[in-house]
CSV table of C-alpha atoms in Angstrom, one decimal:
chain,number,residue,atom,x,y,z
A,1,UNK,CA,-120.9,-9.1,-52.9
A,2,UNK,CA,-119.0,-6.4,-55.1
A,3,UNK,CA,-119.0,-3.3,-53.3
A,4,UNK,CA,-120.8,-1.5,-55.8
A,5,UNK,CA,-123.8,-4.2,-54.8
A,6,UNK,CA,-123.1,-3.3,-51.2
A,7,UNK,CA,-123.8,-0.1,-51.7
A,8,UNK,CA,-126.5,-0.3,-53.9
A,9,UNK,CA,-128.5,-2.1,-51.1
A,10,UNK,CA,-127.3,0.1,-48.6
A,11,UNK,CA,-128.8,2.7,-50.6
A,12,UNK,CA,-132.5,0.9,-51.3
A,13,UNK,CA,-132.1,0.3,-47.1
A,14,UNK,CA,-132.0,3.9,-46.8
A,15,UNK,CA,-134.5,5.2,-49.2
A,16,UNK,CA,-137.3,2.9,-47.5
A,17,UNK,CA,-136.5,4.2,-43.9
A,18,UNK,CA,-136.2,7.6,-44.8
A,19,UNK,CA,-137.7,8.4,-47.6
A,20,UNK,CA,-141.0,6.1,-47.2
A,21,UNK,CA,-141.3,5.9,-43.5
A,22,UNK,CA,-140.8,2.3,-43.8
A,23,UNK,CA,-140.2,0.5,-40.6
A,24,UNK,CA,-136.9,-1.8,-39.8
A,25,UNK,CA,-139.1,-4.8,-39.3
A,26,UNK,CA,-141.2,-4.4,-42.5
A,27,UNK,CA,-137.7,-3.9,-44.3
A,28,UNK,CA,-136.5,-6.9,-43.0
A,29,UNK,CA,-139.4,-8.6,-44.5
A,30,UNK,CA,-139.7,-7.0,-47.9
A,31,UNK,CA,-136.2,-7.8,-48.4
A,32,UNK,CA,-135.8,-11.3,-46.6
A,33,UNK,CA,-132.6,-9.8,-45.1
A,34,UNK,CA,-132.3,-9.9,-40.7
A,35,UNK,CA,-133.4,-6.6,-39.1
A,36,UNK,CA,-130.2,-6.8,-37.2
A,37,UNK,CA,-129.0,-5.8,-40.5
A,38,UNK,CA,-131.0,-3.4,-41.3
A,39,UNK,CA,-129.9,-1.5,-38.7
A,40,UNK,CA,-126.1,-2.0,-39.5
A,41,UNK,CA,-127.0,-1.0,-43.2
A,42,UNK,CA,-128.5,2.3,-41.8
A,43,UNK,CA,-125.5,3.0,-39.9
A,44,UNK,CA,-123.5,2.3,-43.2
A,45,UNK,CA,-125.3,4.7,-45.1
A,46,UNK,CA,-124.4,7.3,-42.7
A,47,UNK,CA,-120.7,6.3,-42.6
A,48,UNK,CA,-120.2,6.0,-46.1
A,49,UNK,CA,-122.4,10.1,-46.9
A,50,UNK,CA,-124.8,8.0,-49.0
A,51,UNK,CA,-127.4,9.8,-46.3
A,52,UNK,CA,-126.4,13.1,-44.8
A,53,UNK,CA,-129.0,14.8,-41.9
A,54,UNK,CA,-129.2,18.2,-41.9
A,55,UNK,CA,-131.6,20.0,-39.4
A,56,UNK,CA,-132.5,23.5,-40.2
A,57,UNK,CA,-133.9,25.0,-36.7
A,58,UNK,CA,-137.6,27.3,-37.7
A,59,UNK,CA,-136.7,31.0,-36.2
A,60,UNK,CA,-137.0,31.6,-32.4
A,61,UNK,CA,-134.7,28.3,-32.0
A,62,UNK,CA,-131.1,28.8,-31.3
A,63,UNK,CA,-130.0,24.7,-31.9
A,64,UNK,CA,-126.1,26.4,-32.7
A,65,UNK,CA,-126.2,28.3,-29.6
A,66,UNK,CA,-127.9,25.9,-27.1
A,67,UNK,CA,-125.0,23.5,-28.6
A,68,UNK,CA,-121.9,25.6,-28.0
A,69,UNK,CA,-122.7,26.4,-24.2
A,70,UNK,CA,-123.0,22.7,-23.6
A,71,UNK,CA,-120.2,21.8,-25.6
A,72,UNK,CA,-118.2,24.6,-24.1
A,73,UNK,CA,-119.2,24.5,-20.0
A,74,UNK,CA,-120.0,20.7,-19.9
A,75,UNK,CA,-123.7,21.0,-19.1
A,76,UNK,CA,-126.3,18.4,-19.7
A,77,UNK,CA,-128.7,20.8,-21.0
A,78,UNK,CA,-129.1,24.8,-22.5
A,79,UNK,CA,-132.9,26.0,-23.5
A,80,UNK,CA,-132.2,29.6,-24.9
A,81,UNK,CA,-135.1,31.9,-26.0
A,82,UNK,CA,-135.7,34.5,-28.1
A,83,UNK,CA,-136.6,37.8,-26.0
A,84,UNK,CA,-137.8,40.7,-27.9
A,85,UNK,CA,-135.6,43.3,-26.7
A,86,UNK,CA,-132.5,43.2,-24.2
A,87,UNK,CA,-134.5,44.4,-21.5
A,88,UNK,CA,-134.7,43.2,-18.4
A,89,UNK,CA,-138.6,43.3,-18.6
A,90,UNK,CA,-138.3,41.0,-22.3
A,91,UNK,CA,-135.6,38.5,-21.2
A,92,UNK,CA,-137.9,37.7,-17.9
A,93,UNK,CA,-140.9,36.8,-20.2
A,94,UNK,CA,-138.9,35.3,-22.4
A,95,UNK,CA,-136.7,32.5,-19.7
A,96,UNK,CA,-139.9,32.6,-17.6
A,97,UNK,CA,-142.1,30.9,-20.3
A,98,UNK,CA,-139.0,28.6,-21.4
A,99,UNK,CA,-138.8,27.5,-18.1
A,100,UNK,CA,-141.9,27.0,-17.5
A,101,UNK,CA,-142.8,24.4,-20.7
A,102,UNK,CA,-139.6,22.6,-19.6
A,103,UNK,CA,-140.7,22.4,-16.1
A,104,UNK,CA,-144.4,21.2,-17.4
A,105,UNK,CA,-142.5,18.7,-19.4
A,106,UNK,CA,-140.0,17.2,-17.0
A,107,UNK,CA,-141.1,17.3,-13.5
A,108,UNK,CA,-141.8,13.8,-12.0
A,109,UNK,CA,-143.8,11.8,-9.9
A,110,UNK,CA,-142.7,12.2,-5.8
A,111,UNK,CA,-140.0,14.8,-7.0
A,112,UNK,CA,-138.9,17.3,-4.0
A,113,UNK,CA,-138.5,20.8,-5.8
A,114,UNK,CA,-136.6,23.5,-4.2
A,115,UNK,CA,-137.2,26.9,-5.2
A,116,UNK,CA,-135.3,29.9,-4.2
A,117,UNK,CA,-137.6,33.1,-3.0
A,118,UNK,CA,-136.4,35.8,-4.1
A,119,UNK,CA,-135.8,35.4,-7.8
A,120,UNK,CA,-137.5,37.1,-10.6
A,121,UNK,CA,-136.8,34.7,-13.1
A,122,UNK,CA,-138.5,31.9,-11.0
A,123,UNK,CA,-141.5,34.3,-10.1
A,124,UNK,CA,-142.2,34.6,-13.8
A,125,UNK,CA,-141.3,31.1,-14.4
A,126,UNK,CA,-144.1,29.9,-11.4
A,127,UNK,CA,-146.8,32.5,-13.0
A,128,UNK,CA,-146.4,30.9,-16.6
A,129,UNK,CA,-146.9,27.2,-15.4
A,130,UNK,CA,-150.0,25.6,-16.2
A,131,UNK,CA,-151.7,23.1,-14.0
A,132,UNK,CA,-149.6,19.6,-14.3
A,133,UNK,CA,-152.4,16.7,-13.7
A,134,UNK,CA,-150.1,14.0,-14.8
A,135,UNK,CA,-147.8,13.9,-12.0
A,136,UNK,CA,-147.9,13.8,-7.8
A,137,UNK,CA,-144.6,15.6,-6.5
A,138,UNK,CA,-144.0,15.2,-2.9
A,139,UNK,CA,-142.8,18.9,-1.9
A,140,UNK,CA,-141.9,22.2,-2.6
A,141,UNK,CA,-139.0,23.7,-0.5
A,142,UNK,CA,-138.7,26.8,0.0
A,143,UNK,CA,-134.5,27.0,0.1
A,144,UNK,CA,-133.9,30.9,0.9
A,145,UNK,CA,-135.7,32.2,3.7
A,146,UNK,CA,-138.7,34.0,2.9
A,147,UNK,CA,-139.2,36.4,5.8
A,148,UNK,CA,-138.8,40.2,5.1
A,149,UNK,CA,-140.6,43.4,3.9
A,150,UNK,CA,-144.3,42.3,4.7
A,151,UNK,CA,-145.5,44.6,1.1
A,152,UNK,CA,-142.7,41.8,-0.9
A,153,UNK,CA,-142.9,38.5,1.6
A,154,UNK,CA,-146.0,37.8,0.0
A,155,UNK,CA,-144.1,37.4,-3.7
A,156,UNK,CA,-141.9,35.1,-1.6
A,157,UNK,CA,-145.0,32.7,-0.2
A,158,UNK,CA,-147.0,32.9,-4.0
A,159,UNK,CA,-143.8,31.2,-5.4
A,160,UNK,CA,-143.8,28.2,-2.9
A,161,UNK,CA,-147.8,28.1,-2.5
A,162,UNK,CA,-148.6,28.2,-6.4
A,163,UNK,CA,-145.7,26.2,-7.1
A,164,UNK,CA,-146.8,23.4,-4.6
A,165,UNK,CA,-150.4,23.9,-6.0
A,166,UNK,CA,-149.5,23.4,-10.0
A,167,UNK,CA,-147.5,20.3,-9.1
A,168,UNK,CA,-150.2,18.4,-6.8
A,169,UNK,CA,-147.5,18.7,-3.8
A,170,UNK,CA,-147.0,19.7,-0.2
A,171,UNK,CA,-145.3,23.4,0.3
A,172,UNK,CA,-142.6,23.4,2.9
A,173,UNK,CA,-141.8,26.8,3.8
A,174,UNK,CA,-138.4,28.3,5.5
A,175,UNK,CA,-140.4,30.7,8.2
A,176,UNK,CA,-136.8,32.6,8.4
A,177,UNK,CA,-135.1,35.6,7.3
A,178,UNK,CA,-132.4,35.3,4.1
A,179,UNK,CA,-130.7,37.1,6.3
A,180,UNK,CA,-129.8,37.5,10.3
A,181,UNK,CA,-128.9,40.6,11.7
A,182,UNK,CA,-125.9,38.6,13.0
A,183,UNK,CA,-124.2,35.2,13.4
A,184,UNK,CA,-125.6,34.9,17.0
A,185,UNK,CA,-129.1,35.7,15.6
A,186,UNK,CA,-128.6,33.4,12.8
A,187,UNK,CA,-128.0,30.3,15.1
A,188,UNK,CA,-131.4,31.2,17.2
A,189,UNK,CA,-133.3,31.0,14.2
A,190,UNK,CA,-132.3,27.7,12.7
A,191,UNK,CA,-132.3,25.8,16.0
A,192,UNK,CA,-136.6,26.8,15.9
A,193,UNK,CA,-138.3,23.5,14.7
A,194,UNK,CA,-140.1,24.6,12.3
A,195,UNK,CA,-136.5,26.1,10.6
A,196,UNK,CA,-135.0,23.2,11.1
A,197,UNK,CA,-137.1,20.8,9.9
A,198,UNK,CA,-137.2,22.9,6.6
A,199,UNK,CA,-133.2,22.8,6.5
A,200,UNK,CA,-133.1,19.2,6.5
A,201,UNK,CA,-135.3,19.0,3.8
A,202,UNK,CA,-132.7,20.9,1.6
A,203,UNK,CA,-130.5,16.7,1.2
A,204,UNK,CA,-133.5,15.4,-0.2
A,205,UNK,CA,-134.0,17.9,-3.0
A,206,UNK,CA,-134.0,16.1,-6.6
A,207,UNK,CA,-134.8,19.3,-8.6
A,208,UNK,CA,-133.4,22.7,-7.4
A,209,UNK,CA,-134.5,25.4,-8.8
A,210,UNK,CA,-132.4,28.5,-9.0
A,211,UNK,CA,-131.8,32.2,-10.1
A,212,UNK,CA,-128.8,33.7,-10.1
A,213,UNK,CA,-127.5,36.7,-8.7
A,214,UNK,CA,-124.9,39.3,-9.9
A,215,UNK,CA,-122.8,41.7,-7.4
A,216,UNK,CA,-126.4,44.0,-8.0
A,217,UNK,CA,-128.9,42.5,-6.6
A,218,UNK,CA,-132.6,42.9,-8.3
A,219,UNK,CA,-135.0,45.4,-6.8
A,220,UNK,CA,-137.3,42.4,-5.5
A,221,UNK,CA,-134.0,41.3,-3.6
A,222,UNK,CA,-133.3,44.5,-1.9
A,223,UNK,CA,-137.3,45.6,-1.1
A,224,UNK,CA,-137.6,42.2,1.1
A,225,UNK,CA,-134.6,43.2,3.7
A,226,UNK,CA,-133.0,40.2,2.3
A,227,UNK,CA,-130.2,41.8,0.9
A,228,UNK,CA,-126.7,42.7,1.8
A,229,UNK,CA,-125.8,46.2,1.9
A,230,UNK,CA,-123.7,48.0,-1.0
A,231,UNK,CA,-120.5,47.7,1.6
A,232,UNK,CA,-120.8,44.5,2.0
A,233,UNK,CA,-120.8,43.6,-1.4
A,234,UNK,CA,-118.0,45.6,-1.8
A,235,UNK,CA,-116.3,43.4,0.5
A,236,UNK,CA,-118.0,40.7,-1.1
A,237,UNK,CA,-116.1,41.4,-4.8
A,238,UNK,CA,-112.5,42.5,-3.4
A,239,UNK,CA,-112.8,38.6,-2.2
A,240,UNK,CA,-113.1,37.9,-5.9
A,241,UNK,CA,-117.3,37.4,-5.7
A,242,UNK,CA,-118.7,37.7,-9.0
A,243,UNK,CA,-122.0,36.1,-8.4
A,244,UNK,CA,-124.3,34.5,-6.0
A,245,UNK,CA,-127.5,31.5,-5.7
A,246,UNK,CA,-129.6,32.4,-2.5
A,247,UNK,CA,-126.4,34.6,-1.2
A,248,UNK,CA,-124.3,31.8,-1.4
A,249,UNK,CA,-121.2,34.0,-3.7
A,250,UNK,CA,-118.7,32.1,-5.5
A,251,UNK,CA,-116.1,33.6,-7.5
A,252,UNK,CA,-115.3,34.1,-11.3
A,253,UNK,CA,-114.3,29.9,-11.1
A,254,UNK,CA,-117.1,28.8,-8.9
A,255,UNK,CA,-115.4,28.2,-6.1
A,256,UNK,CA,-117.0,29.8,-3.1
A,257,UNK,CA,-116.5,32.8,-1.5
A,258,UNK,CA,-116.4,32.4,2.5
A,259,UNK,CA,-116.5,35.4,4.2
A,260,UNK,CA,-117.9,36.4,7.9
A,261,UNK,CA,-120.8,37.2,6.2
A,262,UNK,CA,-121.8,33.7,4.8
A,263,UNK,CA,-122.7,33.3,8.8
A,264,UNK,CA,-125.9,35.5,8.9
A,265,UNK,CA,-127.5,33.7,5.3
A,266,UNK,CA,-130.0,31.3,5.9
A,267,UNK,CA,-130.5,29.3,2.7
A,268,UNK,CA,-129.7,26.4,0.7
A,269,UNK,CA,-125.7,26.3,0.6
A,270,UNK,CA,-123.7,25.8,-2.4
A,271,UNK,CA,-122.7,22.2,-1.6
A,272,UNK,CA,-126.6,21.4,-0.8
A,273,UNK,CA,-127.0,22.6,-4.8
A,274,UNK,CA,-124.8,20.9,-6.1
A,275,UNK,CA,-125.6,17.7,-4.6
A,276,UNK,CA,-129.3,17.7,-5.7
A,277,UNK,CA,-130.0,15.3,-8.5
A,278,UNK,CA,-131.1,17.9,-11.0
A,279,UNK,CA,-130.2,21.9,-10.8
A,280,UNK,CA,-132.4,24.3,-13.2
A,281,UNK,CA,-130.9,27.8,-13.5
A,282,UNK,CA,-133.4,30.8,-14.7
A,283,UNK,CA,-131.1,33.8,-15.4
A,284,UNK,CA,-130.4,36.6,-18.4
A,285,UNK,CA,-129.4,39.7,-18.6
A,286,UNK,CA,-125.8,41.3,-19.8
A,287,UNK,CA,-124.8,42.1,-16.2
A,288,UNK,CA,-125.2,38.5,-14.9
A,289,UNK,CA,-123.3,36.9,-18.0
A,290,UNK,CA,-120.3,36.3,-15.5
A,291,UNK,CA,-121.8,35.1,-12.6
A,292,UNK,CA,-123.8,32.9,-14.8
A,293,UNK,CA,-120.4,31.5,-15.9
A,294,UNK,CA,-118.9,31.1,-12.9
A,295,UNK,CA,-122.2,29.1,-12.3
A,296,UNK,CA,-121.6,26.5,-15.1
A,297,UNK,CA,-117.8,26.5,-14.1
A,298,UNK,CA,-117.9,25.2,-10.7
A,299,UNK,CA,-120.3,22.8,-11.4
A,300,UNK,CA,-123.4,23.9,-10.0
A,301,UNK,CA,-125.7,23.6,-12.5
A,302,UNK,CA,-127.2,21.5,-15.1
A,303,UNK,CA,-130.0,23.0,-17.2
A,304,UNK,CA,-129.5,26.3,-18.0
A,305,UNK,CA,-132.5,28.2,-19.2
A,306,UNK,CA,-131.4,31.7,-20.6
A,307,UNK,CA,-132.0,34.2,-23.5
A,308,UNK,CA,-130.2,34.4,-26.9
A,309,UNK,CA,-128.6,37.8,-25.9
A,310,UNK,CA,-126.7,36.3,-22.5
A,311,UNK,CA,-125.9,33.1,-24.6
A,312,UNK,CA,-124.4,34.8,-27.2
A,313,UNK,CA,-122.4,36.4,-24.6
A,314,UNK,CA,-121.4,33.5,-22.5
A,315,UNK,CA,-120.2,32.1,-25.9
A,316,UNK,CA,-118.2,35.5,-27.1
A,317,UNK,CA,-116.2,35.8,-23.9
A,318,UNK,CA,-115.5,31.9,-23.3
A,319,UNK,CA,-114.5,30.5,-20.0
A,320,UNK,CA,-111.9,32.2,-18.2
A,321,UNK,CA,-108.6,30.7,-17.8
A,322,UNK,CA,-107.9,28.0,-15.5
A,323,UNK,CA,-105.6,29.0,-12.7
């Protein structure tokens, strides 16, 4: 066959499948050629630009964006959405509804979801979930103790309660502060049964879900007692913190930051993240867009779900430098 013929039928191949919706095995007959070749003759037709593919994303869909943060941190997966202003009030609708249609989407039968407690991003992700009657998980975990201010502890109980109710599962609470008044205190708590039975549900996590935090905590942080104090954050950041998960801080490479302070936080630990099978991370906002990198740089994470402000950012300033 001359190549001219070649590519003549490369080109008939082509115009079936993509122009009429043909299928490969109808092809196969109306041509008497193997369907085996078909699909080498499709391939063809892309190699040799006789078909090019072009998508053109409708507005409110950042493909280019969503593409250069996984290119660029190694993620499996970035959902970015349009907020309407830069406000922390617009990007929290915004990630919150994202993540909850991926959520609705994804979860799976007998999964074990962790949720952090504190995190506004994952309230408003919990409050935009819709019933899911297709699947049985096993449990929600609560992964950052959810004892505190009694006016905020209840935000802290609606996020494991609803989120255990919209996914058909049991709700495994943490009946603990995020944080002991001390070390000594600390060790009390999690020797209670009900504590540690909760801590060892953190290995058998397969979807973690997580905010994350930058060197200023959110207001709904601060109001439940669960927060350290402006000093200690302080001392936090001359250690080279730059952002947190459940008050476990890493640093501007995602390395964690141990400090005498990591001894009074009762939550899910950085090494208990990373180890679950799927980690989701909620977060926007201009004054998380390094901690939010340091996130994707150490490994932690592997959806991101942010908005097109912070990606745009997290693209603009790159990685840092290895050291």
């Amino acid at each position: 066959m001359s190549r001219v013929d070649e590519l003549r039928l490369i080109t008939r191949v082509a115009q079936m499948y993509y122009l009429d919706a043909v299928k490969q095995s109808d092809i196969s007959e109306r041509l008497h050629i193997p369907q085996a070749r078909v699909s080498r003759l499709l391939k063809r037709a892309l190699d040799e630009n006789i078909v090019r593919i072009s998508i053109t994303p409708p507005p409110g869909v950042f493909a280019e964006l969503e593409a250069g943060l996984r290119d660029r941190f190694g993620i499996d997966e970035v959902i970015v959405a349009e907020a309407m202003s830069e406000r922390d009030e617009a990007i929290l609708a915004a990630i919150g509804d994202a993540a909850a249609h991926f959520l609705e989407s994804t979860i799976a039968d007998d999964e074990v979801i962790g949720i952090s407690s504190w995190s506004l991003s994952l309230l408003r992700t919990v409050d935009a979930i819709t019933p899911i009657k297709r699947v049985q998980a096993s449990k929600v975990v609560q992964t950052f103790g959810g004892m505190g201010n009694p006016t905020m502890q209840s935000h802290a109980q609606h996020i494991v309660t609803r989120l255990a109710q919209l996914t058909n599962a049991k709700a495994q609470f943490l009946p603990a502060p995020g944080v002991a008044g001390s070390p000594e205190s600390r060790r009390i708590l999690v020797n209670d049964p009900f504590v540690e039975e909760t801590l060892r549900c953190f290995a058998e996590v397969t979807l973690a879900l997580v905010g994350i935090g930058s060197m200023t905590p959110s207001y709904m942080l601060v109001n439940s007692g669960n927060a350290f104090t402006r000093e200690e954050l302080d001392e936090l950041a001359e250690h080279g913190a730059v952002g947190d998960m459940g008050l476990r801080f890493f640093d501007a490479q995602g390395a964690p930051v141990i400090t005498p302070l990591n001894d009074r936080v009762i939550s899910m630990t950085l090494a208990e993240i990373k180890a679950a099978k799927r980690v989701v991370a909620v977060a926007g906002g201009s004054r998380k867009v390094p901690a939010i990198r340091a996130a994707m740089l150490g490994g932690y994470i592997d959806v991101l779900i942010t908005d097109h402000f912070t990606a745009g950012q997290l693209l603009a300033g790159g990685p840092p430098p290895k050291l």
